[in-house]
mmCIF file of N, CA and C in Angstrom:
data_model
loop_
_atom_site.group_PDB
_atom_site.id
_atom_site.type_symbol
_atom_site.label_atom_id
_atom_site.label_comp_id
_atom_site.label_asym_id
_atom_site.label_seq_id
_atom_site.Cartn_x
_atom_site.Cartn_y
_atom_site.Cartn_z
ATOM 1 N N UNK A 26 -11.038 15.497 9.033
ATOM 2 C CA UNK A 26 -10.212 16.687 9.026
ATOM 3 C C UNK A 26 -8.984 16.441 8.145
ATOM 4 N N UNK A 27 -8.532 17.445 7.077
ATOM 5 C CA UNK A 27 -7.543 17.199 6.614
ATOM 6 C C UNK A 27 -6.238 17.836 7.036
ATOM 7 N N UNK A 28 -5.389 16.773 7.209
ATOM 8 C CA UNK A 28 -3.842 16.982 7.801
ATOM 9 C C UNK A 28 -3.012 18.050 7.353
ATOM 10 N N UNK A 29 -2.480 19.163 7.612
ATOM 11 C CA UNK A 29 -1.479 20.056 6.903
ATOM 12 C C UNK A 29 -1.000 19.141 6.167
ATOM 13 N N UNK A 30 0.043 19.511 4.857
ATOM 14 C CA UNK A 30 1.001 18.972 4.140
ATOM 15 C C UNK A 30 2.330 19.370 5.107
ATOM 16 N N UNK A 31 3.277 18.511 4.668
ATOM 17 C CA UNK A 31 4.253 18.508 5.201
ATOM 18 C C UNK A 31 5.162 19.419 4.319
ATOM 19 N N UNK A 32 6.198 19.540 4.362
ATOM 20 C CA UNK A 32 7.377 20.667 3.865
ATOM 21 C C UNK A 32 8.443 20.114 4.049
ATOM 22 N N UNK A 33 8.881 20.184 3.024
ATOM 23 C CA UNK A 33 11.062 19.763 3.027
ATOM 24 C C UNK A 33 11.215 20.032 4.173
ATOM 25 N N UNK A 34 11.348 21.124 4.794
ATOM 26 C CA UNK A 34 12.368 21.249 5.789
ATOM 27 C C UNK A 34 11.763 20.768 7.150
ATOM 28 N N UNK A 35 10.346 20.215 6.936
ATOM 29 C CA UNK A 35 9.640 19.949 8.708
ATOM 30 C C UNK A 35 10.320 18.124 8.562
ATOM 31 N N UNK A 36 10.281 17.510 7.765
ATOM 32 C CA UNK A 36 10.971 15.991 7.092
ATOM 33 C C UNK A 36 11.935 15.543 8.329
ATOM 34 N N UNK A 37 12.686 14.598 8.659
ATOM 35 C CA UNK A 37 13.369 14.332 9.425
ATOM 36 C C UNK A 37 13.442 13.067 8.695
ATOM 37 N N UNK A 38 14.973 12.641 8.438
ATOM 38 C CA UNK A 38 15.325 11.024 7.899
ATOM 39 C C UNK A 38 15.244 10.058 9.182
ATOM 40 N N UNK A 39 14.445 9.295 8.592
ATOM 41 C CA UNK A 39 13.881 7.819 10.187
ATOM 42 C C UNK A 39 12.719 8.439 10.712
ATOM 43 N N UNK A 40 12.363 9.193 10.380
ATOM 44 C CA UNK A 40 10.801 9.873 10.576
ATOM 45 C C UNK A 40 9.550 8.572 10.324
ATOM 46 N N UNK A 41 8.985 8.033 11.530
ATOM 47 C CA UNK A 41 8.183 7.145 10.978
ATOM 48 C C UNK A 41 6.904 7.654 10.777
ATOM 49 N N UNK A 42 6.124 7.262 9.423
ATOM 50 C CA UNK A 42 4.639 7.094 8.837
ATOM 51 C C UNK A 42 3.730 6.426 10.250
ATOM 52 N N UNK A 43 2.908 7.199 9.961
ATOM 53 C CA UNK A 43 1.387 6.820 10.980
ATOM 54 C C UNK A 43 1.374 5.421 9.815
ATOM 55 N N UNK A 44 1.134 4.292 11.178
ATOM 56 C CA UNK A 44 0.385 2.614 11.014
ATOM 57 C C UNK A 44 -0.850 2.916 10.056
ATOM 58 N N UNK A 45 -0.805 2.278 8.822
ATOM 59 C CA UNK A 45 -2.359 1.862 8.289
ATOM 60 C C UNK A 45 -2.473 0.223 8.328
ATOM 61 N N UNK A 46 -3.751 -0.008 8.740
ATOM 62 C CA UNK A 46 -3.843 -1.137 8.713
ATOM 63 C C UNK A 46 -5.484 -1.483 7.774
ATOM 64 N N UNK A 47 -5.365 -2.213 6.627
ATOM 65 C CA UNK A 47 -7.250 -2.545 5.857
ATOM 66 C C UNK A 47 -6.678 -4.403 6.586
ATOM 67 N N UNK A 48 -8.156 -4.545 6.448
ATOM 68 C CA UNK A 48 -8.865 -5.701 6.246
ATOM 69 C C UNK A 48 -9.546 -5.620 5.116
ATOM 70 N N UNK A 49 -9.232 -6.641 4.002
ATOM 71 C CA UNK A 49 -10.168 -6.839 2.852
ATOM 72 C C UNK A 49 -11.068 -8.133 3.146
ATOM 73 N N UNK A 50 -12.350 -7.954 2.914
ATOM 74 C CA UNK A 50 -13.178 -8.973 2.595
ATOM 75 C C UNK A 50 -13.555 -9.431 1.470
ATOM 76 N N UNK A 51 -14.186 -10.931 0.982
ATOM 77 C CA UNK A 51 -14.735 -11.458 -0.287
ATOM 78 C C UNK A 51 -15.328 -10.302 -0.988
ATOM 79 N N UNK A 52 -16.273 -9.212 0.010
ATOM 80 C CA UNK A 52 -16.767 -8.866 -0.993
ATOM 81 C C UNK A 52 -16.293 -7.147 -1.757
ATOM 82 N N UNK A 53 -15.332 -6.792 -0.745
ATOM 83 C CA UNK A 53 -14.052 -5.887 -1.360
ATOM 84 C C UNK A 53 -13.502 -6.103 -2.129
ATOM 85 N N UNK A 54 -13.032 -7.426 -2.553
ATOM 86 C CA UNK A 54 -12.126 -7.886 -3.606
ATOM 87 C C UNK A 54 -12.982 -7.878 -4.836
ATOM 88 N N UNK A 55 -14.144 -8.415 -4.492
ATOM 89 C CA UNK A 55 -15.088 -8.376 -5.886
ATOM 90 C C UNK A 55 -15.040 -6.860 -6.504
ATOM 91 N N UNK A 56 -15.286 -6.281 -5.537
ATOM 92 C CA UNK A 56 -15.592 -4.773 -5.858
ATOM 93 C C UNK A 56 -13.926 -4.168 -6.396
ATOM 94 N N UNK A 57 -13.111 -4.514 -5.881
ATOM 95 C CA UNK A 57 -12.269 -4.115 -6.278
ATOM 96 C C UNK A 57 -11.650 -4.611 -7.652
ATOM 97 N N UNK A 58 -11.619 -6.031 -7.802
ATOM 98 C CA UNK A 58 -11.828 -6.688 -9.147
ATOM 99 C C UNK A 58 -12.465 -5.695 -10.358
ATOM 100 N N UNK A 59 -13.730 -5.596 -10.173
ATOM 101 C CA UNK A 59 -14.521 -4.666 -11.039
ATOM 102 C C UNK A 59 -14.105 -3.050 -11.655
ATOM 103 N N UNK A 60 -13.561 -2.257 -10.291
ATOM 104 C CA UNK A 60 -12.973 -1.546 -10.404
ATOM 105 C C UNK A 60 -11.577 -1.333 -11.200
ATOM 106 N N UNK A 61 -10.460 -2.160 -11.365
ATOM 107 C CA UNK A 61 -9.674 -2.403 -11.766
ATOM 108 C C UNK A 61 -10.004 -3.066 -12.756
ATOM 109 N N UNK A 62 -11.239 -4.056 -13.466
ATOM 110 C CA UNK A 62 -11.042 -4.619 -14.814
ATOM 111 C C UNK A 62 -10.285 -5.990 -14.405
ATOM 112 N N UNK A 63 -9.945 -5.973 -13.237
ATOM 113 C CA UNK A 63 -9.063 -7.415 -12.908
ATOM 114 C C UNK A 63 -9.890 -8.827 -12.672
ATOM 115 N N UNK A 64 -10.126 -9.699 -13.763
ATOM 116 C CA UNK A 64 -11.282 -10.855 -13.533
ATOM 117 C C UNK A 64 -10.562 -11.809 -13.330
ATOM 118 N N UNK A 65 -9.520 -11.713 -13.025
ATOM 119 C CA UNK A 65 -9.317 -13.257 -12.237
ATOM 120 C C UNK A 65 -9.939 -14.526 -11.223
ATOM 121 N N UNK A 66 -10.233 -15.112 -11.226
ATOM 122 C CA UNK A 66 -11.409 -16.053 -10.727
ATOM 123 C C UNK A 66 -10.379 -16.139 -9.111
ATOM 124 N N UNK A 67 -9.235 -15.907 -8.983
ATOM 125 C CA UNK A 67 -8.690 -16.492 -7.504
ATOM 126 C C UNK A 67 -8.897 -15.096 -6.876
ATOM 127 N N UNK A 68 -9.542 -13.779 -7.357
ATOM 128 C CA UNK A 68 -9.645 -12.517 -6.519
ATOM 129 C C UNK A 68 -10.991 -12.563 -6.243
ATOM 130 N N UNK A 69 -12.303 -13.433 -6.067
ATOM 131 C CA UNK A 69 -13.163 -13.567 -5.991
ATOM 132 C C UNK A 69 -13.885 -14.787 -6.146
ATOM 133 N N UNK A 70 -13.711 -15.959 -6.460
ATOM 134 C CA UNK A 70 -14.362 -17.234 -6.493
ATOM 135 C C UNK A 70 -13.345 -18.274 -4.903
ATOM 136 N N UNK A 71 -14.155 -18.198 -4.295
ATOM 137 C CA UNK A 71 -13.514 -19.024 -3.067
ATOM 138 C C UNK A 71 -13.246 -20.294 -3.390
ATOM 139 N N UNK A 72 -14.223 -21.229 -4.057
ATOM 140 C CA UNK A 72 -13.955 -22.335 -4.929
ATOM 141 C C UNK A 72 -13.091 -22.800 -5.593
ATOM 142 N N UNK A 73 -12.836 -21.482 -6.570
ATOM 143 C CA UNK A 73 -12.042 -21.873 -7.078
ATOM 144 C C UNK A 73 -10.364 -21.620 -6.381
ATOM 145 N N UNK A 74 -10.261 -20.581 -5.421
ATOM 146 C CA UNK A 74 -9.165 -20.611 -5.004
ATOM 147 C C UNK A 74 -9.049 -21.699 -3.884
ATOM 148 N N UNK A 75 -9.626 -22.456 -3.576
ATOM 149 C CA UNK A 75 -9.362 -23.125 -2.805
ATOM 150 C C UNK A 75 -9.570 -24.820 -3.348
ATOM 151 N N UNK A 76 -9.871 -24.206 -4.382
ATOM 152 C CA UNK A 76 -9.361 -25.738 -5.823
ATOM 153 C C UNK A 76 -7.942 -25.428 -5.652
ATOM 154 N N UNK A 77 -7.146 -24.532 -5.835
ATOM 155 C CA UNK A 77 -6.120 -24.174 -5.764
ATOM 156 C C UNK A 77 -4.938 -24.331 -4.537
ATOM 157 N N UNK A 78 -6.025 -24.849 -3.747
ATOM 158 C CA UNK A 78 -5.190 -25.318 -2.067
ATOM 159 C C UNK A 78 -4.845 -23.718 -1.949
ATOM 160 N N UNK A 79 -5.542 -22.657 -1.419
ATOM 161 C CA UNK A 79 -5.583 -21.760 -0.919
ATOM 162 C C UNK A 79 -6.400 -21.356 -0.264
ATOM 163 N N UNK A 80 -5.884 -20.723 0.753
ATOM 164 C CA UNK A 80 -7.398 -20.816 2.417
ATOM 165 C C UNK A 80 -8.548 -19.952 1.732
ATOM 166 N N UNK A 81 -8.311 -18.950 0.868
ATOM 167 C CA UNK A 81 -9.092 -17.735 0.301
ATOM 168 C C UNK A 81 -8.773 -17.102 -0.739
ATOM 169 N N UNK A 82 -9.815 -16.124 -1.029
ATOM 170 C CA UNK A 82 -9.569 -15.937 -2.584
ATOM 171 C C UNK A 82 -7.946 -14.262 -1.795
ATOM 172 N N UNK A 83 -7.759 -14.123 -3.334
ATOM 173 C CA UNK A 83 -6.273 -13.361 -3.258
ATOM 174 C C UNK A 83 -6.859 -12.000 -3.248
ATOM 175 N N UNK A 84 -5.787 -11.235 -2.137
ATOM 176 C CA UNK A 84 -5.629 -9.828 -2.421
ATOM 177 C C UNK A 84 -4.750 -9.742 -3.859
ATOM 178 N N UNK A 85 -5.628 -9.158 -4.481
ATOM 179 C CA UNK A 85 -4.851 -8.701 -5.892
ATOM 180 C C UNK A 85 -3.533 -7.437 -5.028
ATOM 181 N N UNK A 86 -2.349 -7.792 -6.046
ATOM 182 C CA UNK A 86 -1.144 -7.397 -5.625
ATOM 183 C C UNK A 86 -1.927 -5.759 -6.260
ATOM 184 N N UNK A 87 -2.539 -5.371 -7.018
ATOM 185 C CA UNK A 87 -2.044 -3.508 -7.246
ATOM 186 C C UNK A 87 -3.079 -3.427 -6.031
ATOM 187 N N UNK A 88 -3.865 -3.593 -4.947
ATOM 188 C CA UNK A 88 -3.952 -3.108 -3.603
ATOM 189 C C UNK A 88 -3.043 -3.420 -2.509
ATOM 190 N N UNK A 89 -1.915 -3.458 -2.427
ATOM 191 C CA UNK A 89 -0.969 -3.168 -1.987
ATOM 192 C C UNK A 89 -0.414 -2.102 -2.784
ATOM 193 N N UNK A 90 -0.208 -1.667 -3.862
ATOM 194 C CA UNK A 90 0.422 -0.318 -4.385
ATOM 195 C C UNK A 90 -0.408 0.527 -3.717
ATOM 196 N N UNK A 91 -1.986 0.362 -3.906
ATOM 197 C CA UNK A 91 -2.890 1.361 -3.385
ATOM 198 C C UNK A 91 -2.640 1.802 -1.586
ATOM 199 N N UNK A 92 -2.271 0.803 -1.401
ATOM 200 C CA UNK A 92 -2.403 0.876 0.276
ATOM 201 C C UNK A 92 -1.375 1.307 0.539
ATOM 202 N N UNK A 93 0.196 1.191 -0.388
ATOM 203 C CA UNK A 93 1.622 2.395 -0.039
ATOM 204 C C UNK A 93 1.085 3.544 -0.040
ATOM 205 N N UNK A 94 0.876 3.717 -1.513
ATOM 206 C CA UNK A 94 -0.218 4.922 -2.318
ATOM 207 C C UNK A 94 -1.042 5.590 -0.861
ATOM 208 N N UNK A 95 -1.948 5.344 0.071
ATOM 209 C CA UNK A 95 -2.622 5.750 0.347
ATOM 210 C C UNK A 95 -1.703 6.373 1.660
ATOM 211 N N UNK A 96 -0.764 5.972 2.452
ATOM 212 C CA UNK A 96 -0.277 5.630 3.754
ATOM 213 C C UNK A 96 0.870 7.223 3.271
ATOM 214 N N UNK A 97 1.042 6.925 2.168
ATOM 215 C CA UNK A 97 2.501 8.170 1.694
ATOM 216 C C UNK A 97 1.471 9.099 1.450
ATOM 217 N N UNK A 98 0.375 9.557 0.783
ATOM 218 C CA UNK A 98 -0.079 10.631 0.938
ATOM 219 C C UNK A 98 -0.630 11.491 2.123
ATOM 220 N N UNK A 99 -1.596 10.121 3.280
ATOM 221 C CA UNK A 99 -1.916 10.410 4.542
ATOM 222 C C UNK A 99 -1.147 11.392 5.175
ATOM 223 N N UNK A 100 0.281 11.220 5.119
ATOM 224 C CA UNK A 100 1.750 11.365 6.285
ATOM 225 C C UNK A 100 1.748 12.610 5.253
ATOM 226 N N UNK A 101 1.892 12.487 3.978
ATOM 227 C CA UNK A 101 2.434 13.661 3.293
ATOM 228 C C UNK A 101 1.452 15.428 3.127
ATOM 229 N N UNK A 102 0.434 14.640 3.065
ATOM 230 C CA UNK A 102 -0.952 15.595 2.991
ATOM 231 C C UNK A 102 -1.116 16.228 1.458
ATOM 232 N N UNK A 103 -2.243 17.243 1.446
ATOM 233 C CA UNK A 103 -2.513 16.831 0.112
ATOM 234 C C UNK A 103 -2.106 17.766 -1.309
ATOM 235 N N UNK A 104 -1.288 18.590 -0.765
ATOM 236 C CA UNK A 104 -0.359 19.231 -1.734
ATOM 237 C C UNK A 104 1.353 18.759 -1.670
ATOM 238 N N UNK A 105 1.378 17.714 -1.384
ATOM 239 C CA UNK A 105 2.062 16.732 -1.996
ATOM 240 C C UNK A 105 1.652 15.595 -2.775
ATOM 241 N N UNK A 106 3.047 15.272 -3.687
ATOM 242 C CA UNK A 106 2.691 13.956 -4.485
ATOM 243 C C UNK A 106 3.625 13.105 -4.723
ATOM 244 N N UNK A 107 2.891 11.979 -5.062
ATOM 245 C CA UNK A 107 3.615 10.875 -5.751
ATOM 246 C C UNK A 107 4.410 10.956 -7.064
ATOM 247 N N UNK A 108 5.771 11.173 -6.722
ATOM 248 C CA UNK A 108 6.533 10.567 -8.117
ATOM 249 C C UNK A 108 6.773 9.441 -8.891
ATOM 250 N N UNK A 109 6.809 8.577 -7.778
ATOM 251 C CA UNK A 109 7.379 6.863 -8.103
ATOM 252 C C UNK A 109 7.315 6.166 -7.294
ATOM 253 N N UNK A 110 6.527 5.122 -7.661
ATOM 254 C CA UNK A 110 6.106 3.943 -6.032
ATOM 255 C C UNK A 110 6.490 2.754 -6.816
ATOM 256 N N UNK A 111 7.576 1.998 -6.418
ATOM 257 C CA UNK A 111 7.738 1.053 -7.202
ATOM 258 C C UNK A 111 7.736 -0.363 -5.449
ATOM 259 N N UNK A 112 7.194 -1.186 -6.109
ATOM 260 C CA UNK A 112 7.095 -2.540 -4.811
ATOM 261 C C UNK A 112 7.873 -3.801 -5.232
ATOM 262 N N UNK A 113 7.805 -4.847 -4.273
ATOM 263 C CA UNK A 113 7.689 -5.907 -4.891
ATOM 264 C C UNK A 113 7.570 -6.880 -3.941
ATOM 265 N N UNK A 114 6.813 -7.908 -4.307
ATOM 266 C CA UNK A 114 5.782 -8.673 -3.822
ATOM 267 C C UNK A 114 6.585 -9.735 -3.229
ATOM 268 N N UNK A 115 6.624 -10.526 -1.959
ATOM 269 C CA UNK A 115 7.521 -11.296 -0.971
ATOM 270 C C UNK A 115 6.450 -12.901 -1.216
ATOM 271 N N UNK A 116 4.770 -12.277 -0.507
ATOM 272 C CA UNK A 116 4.267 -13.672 -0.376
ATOM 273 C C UNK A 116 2.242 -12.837 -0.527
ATOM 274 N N UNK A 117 1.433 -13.808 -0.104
ATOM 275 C CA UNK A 117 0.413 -13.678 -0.849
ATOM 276 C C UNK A 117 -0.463 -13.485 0.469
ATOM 277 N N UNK A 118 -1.454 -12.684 0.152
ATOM 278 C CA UNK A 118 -2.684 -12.235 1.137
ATOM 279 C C UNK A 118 -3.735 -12.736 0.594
ATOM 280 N N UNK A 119 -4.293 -12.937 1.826
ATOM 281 C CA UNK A 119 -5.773 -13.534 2.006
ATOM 282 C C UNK A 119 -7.307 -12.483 1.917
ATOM 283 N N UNK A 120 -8.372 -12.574 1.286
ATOM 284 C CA UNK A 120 -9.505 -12.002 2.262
ATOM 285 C C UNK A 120 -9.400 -12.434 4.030
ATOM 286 N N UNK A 121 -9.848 -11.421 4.324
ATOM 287 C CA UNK A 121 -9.879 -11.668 5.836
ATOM 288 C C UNK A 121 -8.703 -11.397 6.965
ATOM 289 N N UNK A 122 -6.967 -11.268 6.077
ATOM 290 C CA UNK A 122 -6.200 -10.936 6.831
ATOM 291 C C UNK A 122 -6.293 -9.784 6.743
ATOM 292 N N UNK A 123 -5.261 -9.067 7.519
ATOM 293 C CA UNK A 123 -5.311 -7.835 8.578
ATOM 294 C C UNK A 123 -3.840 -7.124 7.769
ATOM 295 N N UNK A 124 -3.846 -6.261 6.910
ATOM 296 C CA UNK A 124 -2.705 -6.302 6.281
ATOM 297 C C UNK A 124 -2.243 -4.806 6.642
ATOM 298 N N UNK A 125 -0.426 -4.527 7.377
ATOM 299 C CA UNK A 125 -0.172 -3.345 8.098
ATOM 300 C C UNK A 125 0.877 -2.704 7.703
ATOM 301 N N UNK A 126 0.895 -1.115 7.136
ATOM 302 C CA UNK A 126 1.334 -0.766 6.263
ATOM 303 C C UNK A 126 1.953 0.026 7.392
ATOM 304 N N UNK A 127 3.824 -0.167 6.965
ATOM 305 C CA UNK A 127 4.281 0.660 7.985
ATOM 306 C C UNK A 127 5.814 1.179 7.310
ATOM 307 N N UNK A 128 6.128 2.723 7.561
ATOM 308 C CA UNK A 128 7.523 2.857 6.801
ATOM 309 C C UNK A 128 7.992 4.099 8.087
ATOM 310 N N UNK A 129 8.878 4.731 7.038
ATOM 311 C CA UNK A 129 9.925 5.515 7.477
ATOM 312 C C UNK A 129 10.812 6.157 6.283
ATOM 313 N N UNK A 130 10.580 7.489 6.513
ATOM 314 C CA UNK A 130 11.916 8.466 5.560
ATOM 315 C C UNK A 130 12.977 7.915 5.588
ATOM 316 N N UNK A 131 13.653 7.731 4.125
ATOM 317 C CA UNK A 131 14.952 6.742 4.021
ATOM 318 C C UNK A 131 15.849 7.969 3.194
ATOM 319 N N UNK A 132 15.348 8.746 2.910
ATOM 320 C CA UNK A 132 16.151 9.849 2.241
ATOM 321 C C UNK A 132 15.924 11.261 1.916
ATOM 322 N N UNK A 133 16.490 12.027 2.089
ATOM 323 C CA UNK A 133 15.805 13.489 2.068
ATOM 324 C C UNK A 133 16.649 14.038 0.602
ATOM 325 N N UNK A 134 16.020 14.275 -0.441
ATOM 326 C CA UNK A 134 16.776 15.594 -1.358
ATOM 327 C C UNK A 134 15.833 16.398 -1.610
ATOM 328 N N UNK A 135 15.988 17.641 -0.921
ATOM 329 C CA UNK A 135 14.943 18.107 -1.086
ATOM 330 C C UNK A 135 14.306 18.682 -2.557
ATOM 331 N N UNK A 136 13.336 18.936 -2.983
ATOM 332 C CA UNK A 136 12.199 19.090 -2.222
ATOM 333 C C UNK A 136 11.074 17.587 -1.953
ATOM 334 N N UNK A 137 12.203 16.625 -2.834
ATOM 335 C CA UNK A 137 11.699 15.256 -2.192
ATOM 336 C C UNK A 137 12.013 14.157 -1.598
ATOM 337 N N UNK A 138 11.351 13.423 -0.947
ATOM 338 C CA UNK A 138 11.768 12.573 -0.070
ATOM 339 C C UNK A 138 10.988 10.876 -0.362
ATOM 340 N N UNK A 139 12.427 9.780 -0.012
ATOM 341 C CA UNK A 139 12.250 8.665 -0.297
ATOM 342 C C UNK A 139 11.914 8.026 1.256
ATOM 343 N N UNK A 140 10.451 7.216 0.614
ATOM 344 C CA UNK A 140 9.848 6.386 1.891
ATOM 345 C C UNK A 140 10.467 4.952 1.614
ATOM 346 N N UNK A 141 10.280 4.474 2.906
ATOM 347 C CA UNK A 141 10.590 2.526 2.652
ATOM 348 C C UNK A 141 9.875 2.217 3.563
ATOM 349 N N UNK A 142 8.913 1.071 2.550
ATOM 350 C CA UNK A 142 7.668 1.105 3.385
ATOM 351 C C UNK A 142 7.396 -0.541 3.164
ATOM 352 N N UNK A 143 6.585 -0.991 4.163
ATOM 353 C CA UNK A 143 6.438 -2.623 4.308
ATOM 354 C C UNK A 143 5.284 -3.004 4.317
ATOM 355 N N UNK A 144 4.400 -3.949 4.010
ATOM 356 C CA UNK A 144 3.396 -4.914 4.129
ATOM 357 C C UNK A 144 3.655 -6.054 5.134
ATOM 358 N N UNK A 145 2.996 -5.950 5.807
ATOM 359 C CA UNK A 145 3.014 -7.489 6.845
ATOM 360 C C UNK A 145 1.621 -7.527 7.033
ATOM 361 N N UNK A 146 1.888 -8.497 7.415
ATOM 362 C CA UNK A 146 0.454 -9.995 7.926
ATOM 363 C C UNK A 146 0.967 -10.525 9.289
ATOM 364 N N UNK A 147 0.652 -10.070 10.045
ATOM 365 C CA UNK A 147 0.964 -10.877 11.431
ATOM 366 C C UNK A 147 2.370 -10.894 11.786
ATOM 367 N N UNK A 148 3.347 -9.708 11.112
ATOM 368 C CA UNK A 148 4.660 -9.721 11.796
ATOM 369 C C UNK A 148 5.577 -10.485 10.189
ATOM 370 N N UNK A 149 4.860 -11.124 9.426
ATOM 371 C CA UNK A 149 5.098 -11.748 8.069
ATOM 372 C C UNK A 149 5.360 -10.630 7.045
ATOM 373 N N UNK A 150 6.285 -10.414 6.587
ATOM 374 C CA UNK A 150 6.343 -9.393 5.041
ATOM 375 C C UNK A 150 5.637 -10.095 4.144
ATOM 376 N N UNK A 151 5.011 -9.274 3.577
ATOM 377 C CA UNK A 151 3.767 -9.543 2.148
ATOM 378 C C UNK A 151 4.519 -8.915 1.191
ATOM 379 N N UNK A 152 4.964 -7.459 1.227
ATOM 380 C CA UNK A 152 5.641 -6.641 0.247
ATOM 381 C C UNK A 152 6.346 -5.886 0.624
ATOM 382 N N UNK A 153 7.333 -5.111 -0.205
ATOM 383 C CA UNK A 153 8.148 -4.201 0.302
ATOM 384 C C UNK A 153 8.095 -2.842 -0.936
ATOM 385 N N UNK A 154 8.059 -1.324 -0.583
ATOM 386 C CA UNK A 154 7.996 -0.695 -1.389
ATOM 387 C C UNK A 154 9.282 0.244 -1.402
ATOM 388 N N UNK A 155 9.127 1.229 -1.984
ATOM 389 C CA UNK A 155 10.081 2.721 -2.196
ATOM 390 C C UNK A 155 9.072 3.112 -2.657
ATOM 391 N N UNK A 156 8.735 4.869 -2.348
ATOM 392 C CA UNK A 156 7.800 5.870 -2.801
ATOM 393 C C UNK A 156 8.789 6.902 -2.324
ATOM 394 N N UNK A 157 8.653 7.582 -3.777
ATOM 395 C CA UNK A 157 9.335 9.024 -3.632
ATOM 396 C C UNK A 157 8.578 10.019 -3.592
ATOM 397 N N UNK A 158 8.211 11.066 -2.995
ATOM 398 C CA UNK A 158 7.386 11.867 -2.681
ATOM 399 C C UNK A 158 8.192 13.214 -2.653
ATOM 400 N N UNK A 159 7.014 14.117 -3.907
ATOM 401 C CA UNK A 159 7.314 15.533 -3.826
ATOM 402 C C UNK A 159 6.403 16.398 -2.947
ATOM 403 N N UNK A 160 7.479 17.047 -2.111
ATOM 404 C CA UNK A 160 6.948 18.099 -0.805
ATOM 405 C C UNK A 160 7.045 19.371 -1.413
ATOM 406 N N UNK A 161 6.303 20.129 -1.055
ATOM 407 C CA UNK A 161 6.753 21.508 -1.405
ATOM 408 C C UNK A 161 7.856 22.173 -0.535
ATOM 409 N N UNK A 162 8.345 22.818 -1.356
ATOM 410 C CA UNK A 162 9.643 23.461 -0.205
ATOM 411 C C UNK A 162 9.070 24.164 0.868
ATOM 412 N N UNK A 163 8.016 25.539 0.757
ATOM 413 C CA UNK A 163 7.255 26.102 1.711
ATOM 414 C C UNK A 163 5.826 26.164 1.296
ATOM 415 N N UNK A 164 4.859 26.624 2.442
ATOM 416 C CA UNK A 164 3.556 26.683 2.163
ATOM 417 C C UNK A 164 3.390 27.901 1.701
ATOM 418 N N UNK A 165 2.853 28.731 1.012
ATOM 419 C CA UNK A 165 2.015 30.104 1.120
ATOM 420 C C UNK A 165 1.166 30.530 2.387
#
């Protein structure tokens, strides 16, 4: 079922985003690798990332943009959009962890509004974002 969009004026600053939480596996990352053109051998060769003294191969950092990306439109619905999602990266994810995407309205001008939004791993920050999001003022 798809969610109404939200509206400037329904917004509330400290308004928290519905929890997303993915699990990526070995063979998500491959797929996602492919998708993106991203061949790095540590987003898919276990071997080799763990030549690397790493438990598993890497969540490539632009799925974390995807996973702000996905969490700000959810909350926003789908005649809203993305203006500007800018992140930046704290520490490194695994296949297999549990990665939980969680924010809150940090600013209202209308007709858009600034999210601040987090990555964790077990209570651990992975990343931290800002996404500015255009609402429509009213629906039709």
């Amino acid at each position: 079922m798809i969610k109404p969009t939200r509206t400037a004026p329904m917004v509330q600053q400290g308004e928290a985003l519905p929890v997303l939480e993915r699990t990526f596996t070995n063979v998500d990352l491959m797929a996602y690798g492919a998708a993106t053109w991203d061949w790095h051998r540590l987003h898919y060769d276990i071997d080799f990332a763990r030549s690397m003294e790493l438990p598993n191969v890497v969540v490539d950092g632009q799925a974390f943009g995807a996973l702000f990306a996905r969490a700000a439109e959810e909350w926003a619905g789908p005649c809203a959009s993305i203006k500007r999602l800018s992140f930046k990266m704290k520490s490194m994810a695994f296949a297999g962890d549990t990665l939980r995407v969680e924010g809150e309205v940090s600013q209202i001008q209308p007709p858009r509004v600034i999210l601040a939004q987090r990555l964790t791993i077990d209570g651990r920050l992975v990343c931290q974002a800002e996404t500015e999001m255009q609402l429509p003022a009213l629906l039709a």
